[in-house]
XYZ file of C-alpha atoms in Angstrom:
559
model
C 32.427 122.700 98.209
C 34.433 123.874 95.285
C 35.476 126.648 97.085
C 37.218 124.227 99.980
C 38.955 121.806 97.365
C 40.415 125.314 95.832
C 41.602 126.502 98.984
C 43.191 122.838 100.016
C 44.635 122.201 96.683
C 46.496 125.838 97.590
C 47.229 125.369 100.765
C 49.126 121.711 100.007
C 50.543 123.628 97.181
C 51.643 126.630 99.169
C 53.472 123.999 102.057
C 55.029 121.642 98.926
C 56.879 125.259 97.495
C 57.539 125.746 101.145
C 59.479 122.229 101.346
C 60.891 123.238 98.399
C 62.271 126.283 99.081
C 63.569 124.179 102.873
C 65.051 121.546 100.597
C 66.996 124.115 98.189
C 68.292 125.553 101.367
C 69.531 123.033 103.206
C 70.892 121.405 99.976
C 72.817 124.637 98.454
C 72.390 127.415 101.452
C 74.143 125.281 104.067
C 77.130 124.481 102.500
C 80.112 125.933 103.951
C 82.145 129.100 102.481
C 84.953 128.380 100.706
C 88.407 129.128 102.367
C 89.947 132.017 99.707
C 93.515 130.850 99.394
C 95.667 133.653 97.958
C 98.812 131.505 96.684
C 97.605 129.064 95.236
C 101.126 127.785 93.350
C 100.730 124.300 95.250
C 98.448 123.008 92.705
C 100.225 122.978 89.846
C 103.109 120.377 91.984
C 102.268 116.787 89.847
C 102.759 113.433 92.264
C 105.577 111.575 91.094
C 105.383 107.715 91.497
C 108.864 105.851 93.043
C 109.258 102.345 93.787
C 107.426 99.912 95.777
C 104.542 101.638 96.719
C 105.478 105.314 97.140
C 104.625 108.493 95.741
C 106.128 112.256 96.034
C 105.078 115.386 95.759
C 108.100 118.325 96.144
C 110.411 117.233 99.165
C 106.770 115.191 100.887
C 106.741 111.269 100.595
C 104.155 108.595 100.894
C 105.208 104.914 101.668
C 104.101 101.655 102.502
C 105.923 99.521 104.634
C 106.686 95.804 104.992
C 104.339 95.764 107.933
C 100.935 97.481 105.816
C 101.243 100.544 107.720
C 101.842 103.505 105.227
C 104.050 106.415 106.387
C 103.497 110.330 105.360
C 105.573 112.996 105.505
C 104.058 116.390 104.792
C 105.147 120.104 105.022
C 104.207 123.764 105.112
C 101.626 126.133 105.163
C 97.908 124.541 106.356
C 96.886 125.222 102.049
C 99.873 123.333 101.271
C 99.577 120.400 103.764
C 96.001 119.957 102.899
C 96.565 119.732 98.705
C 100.026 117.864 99.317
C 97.645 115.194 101.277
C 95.225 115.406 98.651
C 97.659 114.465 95.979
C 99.720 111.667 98.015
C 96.408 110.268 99.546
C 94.700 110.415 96.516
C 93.454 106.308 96.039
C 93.471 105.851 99.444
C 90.869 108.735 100.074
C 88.170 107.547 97.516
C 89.129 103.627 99.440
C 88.453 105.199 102.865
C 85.021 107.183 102.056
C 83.693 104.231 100.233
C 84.310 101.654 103.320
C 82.634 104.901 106.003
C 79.701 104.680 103.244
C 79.465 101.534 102.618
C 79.230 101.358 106.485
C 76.884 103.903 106.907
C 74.478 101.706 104.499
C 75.029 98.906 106.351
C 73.750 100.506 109.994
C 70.598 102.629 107.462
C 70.055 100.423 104.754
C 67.035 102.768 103.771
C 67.807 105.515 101.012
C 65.371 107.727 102.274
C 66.113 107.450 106.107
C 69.309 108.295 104.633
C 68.580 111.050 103.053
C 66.648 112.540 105.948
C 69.606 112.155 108.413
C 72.327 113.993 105.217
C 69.990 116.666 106.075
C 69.230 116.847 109.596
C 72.973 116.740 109.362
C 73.396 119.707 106.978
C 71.354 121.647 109.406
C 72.598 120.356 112.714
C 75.936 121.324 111.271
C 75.325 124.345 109.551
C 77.593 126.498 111.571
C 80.459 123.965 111.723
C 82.807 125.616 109.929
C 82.871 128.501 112.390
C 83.872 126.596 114.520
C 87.054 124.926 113.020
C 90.072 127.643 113.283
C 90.740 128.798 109.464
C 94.260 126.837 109.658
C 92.404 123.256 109.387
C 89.231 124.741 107.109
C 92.259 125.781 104.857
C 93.805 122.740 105.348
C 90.781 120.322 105.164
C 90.241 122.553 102.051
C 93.134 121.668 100.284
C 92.494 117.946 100.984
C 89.188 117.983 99.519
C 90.198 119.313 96.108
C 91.536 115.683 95.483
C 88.556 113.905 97.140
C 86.472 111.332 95.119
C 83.459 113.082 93.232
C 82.089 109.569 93.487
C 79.730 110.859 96.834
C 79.123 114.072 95.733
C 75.449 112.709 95.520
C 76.100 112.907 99.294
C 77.290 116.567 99.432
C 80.284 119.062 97.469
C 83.705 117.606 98.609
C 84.601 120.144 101.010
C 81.329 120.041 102.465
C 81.436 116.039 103.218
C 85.158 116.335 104.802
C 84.635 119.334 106.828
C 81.206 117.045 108.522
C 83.121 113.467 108.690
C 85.599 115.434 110.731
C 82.375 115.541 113.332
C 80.724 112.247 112.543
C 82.435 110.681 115.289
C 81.088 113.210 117.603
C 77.247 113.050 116.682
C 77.562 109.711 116.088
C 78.920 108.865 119.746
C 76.116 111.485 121.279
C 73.135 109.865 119.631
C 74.157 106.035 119.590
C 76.019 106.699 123.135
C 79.015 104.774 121.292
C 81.542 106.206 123.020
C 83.930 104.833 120.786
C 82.880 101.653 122.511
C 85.247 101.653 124.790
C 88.577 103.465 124.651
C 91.471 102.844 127.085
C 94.231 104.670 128.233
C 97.354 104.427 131.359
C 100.778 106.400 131.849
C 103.208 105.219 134.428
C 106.550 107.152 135.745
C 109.267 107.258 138.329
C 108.953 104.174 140.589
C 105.935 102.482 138.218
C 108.344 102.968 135.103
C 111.210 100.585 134.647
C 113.441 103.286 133.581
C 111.880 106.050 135.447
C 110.529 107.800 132.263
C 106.788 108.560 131.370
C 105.185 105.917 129.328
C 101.547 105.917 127.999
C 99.779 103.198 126.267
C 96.535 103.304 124.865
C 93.949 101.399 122.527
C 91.456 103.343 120.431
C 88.563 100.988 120.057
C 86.912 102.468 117.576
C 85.127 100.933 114.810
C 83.698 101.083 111.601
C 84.247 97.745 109.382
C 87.389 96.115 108.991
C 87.632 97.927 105.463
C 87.750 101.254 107.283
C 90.979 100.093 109.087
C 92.871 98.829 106.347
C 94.609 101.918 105.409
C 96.039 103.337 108.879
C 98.506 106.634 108.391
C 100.988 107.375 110.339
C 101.651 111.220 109.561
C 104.951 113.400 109.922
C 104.273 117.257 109.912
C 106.137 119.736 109.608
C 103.619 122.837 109.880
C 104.903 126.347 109.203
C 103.583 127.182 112.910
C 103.512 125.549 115.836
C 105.473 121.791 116.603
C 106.725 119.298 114.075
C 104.105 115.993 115.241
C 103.442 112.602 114.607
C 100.145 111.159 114.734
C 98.059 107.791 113.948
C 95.563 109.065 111.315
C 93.163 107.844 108.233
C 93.216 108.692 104.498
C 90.636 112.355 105.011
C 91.327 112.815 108.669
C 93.590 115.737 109.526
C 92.690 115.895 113.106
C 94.405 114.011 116.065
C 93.315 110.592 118.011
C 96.711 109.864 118.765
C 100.018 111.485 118.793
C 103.096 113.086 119.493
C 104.845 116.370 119.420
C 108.313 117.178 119.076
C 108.316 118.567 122.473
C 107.378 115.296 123.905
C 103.476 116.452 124.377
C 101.089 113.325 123.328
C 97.356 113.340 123.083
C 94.936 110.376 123.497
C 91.324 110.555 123.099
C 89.216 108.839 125.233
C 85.181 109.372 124.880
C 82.748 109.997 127.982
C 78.781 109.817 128.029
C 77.249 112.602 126.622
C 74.246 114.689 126.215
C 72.814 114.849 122.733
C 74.264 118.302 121.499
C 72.254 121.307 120.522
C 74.520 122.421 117.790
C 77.662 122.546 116.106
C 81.051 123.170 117.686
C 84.490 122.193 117.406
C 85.514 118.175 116.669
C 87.290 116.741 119.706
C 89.748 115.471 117.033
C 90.266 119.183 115.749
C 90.830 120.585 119.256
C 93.082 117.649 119.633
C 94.969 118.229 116.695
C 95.582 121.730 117.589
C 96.567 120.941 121.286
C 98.710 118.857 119.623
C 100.780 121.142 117.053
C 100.701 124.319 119.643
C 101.379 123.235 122.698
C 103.986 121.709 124.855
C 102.909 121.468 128.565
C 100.254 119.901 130.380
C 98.943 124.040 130.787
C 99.266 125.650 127.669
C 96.949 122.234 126.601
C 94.293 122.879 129.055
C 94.445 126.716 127.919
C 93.766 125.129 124.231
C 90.799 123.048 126.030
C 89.176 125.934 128.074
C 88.789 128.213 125.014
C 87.125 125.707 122.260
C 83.551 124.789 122.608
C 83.373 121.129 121.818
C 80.200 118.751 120.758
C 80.130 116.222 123.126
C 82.008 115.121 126.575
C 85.673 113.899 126.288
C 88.698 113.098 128.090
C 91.909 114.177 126.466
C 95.116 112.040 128.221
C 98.407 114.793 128.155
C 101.128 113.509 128.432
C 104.096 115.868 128.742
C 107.872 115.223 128.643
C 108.579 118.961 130.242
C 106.376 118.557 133.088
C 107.374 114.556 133.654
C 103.613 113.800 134.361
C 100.778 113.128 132.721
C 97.054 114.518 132.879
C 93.407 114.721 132.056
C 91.887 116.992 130.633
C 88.082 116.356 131.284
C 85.497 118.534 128.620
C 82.046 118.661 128.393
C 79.632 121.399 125.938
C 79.852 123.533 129.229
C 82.718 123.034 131.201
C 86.749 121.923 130.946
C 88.271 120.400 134.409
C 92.146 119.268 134.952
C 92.423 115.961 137.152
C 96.125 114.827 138.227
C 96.966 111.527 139.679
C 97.684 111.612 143.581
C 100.131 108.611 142.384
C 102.769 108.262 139.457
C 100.552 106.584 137.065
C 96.944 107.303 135.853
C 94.314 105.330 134.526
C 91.311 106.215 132.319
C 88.842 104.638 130.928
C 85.492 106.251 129.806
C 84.641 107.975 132.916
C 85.342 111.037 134.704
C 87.854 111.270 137.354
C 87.475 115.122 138.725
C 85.667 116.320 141.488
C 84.122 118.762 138.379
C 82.051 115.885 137.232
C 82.386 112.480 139.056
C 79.247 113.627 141.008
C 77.052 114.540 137.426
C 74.071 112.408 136.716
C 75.171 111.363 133.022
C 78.794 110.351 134.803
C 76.803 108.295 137.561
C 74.702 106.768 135.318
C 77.662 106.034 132.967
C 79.669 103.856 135.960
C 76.711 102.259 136.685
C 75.446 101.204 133.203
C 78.891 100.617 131.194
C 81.564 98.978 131.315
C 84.008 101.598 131.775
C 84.398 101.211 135.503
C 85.091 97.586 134.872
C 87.828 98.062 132.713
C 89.451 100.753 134.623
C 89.545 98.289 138.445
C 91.030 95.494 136.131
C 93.169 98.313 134.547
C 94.536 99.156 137.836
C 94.797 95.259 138.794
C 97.090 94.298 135.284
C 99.498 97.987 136.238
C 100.410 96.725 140.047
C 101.175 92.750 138.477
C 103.272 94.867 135.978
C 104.825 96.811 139.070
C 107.338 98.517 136.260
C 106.092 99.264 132.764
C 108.489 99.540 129.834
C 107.424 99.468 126.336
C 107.215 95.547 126.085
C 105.025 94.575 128.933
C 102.467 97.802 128.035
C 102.027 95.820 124.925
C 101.020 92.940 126.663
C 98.735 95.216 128.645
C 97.147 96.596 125.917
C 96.516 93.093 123.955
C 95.129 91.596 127.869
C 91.814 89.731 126.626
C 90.750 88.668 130.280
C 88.762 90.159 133.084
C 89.114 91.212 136.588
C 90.995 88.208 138.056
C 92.362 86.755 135.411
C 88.660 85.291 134.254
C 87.326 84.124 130.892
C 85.265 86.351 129.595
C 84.724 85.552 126.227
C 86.817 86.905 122.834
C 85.686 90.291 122.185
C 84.081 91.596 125.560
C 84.102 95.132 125.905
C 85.128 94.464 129.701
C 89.135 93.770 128.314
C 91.355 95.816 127.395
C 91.830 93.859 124.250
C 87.930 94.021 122.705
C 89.519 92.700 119.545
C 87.813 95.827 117.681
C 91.008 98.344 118.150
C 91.797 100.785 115.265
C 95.226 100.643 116.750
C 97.070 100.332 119.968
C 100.104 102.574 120.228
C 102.633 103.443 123.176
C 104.545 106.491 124.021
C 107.966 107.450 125.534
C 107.525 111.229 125.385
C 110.838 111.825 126.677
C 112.777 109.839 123.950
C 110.978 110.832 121.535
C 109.623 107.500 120.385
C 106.210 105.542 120.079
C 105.338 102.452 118.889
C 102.195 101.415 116.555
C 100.747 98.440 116.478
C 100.264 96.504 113.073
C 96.811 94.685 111.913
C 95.034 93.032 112.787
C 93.626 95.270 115.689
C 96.402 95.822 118.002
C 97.621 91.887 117.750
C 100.846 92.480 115.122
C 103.784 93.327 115.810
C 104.063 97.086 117.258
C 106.936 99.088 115.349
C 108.701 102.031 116.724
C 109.420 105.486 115.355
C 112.034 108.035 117.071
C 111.017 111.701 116.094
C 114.310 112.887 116.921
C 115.578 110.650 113.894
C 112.833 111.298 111.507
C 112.731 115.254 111.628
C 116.307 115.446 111.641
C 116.345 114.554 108.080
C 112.729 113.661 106.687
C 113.149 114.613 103.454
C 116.287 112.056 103.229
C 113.742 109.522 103.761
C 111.617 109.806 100.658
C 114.080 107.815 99.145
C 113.418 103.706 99.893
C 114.666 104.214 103.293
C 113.030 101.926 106.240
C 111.339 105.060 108.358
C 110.612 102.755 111.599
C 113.140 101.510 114.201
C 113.815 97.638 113.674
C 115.979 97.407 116.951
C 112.645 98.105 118.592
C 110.060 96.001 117.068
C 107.499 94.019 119.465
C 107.055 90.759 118.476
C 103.185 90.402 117.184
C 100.626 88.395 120.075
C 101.181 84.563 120.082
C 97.302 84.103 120.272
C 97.385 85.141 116.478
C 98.790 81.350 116.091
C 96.306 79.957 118.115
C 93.043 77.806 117.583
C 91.188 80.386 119.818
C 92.234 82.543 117.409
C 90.357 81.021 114.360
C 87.436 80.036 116.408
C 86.723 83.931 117.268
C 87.278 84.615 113.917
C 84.647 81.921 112.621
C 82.486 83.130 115.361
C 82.739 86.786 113.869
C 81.955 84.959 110.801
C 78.695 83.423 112.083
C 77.404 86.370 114.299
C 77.460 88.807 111.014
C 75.545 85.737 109.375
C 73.036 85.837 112.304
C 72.355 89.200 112.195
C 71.613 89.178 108.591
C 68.978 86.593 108.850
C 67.289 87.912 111.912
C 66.958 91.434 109.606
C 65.721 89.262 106.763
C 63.202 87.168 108.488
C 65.641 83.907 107.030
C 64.873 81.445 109.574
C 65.640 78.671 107.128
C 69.592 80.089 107.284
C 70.639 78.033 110.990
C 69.776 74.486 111.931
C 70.790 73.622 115.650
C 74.144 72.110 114.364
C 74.920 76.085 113.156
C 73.462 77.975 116.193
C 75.350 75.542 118.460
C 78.980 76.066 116.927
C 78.351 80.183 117.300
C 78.355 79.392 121.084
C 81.157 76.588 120.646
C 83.539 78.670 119.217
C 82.858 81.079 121.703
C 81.748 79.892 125.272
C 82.502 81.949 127.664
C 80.729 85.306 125.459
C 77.582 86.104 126.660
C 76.814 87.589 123.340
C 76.996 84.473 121.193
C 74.175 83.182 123.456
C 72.442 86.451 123.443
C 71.886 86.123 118.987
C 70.970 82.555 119.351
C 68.380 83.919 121.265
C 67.492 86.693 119.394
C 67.360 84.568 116.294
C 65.102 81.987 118.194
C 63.125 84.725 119.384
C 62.390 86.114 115.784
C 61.844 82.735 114.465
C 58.880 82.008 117.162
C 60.990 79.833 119.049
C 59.918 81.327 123.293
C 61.248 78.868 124.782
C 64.319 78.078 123.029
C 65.083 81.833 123.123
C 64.462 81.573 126.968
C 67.082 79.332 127.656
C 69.607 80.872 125.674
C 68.860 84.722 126.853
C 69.280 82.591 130.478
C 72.320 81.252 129.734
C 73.928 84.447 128.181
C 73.296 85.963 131.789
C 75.180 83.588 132.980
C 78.330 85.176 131.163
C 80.245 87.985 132.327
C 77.951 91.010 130.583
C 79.136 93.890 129.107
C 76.706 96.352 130.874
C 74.174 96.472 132.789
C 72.241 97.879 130.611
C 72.631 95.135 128.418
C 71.703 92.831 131.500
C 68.212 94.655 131.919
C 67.509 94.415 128.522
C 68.110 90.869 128.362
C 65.636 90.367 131.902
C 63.217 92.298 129.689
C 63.354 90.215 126.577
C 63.321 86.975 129.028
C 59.979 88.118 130.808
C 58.742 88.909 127.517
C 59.433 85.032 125.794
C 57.250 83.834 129.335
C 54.207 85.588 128.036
């Protein structure tokens, strides 16, 4: 008997070293190498502070303008850029990671659930960095030497920036996200009032209104490639959104995916490098075709040389090109090309999401605009209503408008100019920026100087005035409330007078029925939560996915 207990208290000994040893690893062994910069001279530039919110560094600026949005203008080699950032961005970086944390805690309130997805990160990712071209690593490098040490609990500076720049990517593979629900169009010749390309898109992604509060919108002027523009975070260097100086823009817009097997490149890296090296709709896809990505995307080109736009459809095995047969194109979160319409995961996805929604009532709000200019694709883009002109409800993720949007922006590739949209979501006013005027003289615009084209500006949505307007917003108010007490068992938190006024201030949602239910449902309540789940299917539903579930959770309050 003695004998066994010695050779168990050896074995569990033997396998906790063992855990050990896998916990050392993952914790020092997987961290990435460190770029070795030669000339380093950058860091001994200081950050000078000017007036009214803005900050140089050498001949680079930071601003804020009168609409919140700040402006950047950044130059040089990728060790340069990256440290420059890091200096300008400084505040705004440690503000940014602690509202993606703070998040983060938010969807895994447990420490130790935490802790075990930080390292089935670290190993998921543990070849990341060989897959990021040594331009950004150096780049991403040079940001991180400013980063907060606040998280390094979390992981070494470098480390966490190099992995955020592929949290979007694992994060819309395992949660199917998708970025919830991204949406694109272009329009030219006879479907453009001036016959020029125009794109619009919204990028509906989101992570806490805190996360959004500090949008970027970044000048660079890169010692290779194209001087480009794009709509960016405090952290991120890779591109969602943007512009070249050769008229090429870039959208990203997500697509279902299978959970990947390993690292590869960020979508938002390969976009960022489509976008600084190339300046056709082909040299793009040649960018596409030779980076491995994560997960499935569709990357919108727009190109002023070829007068056209395109999509570029990726997946972790295979890159297609689909052109319109007309002079517009629409995409939503689907697949278009004969490569992949036919695939089971982009089947399933029109079937299950709303993606193919969108894109009909898409194609619907284009041929009412018959002729888009950069006005009316701003009244696309803020559209709140479904196919037909019907109520859906504030915040369905069947409009165009979800009320979640990072930012809405639009695009006139051949002049050179885009517009952004101001906060809140892509409701303020949009302001315009002309390239042509901005890298003619940027550094002439460190000084107080407005940066953005007031002859341009788009007035902000009316709805913003509206009672509609504060009733979603007291509804937002009241589902995060709802949420909170279903997690915490509270079921003294609502009386009826409270659970009624989440569907009163918004009717036509199925959702606000849908966490009445739930709530009711938690609480014991069958047959309240019954009638609600009944009535939410009523309402124009997201998915239907979301419609079997609730059939499921109705069946289960009969029993």
């Amino acid at each position: 008997m003695k004998r066994l207990v010695k050779i168990l208290f050896y074995t569990l000994l033997f396998i906790f070293f063992l855990l050990c040893v896998f916990y050392a690893y993952v914790k020092w062994g997987l961290q990435p190498d460190i770029p070795q910069v030669k000339d380093q001279s950058v860091l001994e530039l200081q950050r000078q502070a000017g007036k009214d919110s803005m900050w140089f560094v050498g001949d680079n600026w930071l601003k804020r303008n009168d609409c919140g949005l700040w402006e950047e203008y950044v130059e040089g080699s990728p060790f340069q850029r990256g440290v420059i950032l890091g200096k300008l961005n400084k505040e705004l970086m440690y503000d940014q990671e602690l509202a993606f944390v703070n998040q983060i805690h938010e969807l895994v309130p447990s420490d130790t659930y935490l802790g075990f997805l930080g390292m089935f990160t670290r190993v998921f990712n543990r070849h990341l960095d060989q897959n990021v071209d040594i331009e950004y690593r150096e780049e991403i490098y040079g940001e991180s030497l400013s980063a907060p040490h606040d998280f390094d609990y979390i992981s070494p500076a470098y480390d966490r920036m190099l992995n955020y720049h592929a949290a979007h990517d694992i994060g819309h593979a395992m949660q199917s996200l998708a970025l919830v629900g991204c949406t694109s169009f272009a329009a030219w010749d006879e479907y453009s009032s001036d016959s020029s390309l125009i794109i619009g898109r919204n990028f509906d992604f989101y992570v806490g209104d805190d996360f959004a509060k500090n949008k970027i919108v970044l000048f660079v002027n890169p010692d290779a490639g194209h001087k480009f523009a794009m709509l960016t975070w405090p952290g991120m260097i890779g591109a969602v959104s943007g512009m070249n100086d050769a008229g090429l823009t870039i959208t990203l817009n997500a697509a279902k995916s299978d959970m990947p097997t390993g690292s590869a490149t960020p979508i938002s890296i390969l976009g960022r490098e489509i976008l600084q090296y190339a300046s056709t709709i082909d040299e793009a896809y040649a960018i596409a075709k030779k980076r491995k990505t994560f997960v499935s995307e569709t990357l919108m080109i727009g190109s002023a040389k070829d007068h056209k736009t395109a999509l570029i459809e990726k997946s972790p095995t295979k890159t297609a090109l689909f052109f319109s047969d007309k002079h517009y194109l629409l995409c939503a979160n689907h697949y278009q090309s004969d490569t992949f319409k036919d695939e089971v995961n982009n089947v399933n996805n029109i079937r299950e999401s709303a993606s193919m929604y969108r894109f009909q009532h898409l194609t619907e709000l284009v041929g009412q605009a018959k002729q888009l200019n950069y006005s009316n694709a701003a009244t696309l883009l803020r559209d709140q209503r479904g196919k037909g002109g019907s109520d859906i409800g504030f915040g369905n993720e069947k409009a165009m408008n979800q009320l979640i949007a990072h930012h809405g922006i639009i695009f006139q590739p051949e002049k050179l100019k885009f517009w952004v949209s101001t906060s809140p979501y892509q409701l303020g006013k949009f302001i315009c920026y002309d390239l042509n005027v901005i890298f003619a003289n940027p550094k002439a615009l460190k000084q107080n100087h407005v940066v953005y084209d007031t002859a341009f500006t788009i007035a902000a949505d009316t709805f913003l005035g509206t009672q509609q307007w504060k009733d979603f917003i007291r509804y937002r108010e009241l589902k995060m409330e709802i949420k909170k007490a279903i997690k915490q068992k509270a079921f003294t938190s609502f009386n009826n007078i409270t659970l009624t006024e989440i569907v009163q201030r918004n009717p036509n949602y199925w959702e606000a029925y849908y966490w009445v239910a739930e709530y009711l449902q938690a609480k014991g309540d069958k047959k309240g939560a019954q009638h609600y789940f009944e009535l939410a299917l009523t309402k124009e539903v997201n998915a239907q996915s979301e419609v079997e579930k609730i059939k499921r959770l109705i069946e289960a309050c009969k029993k």
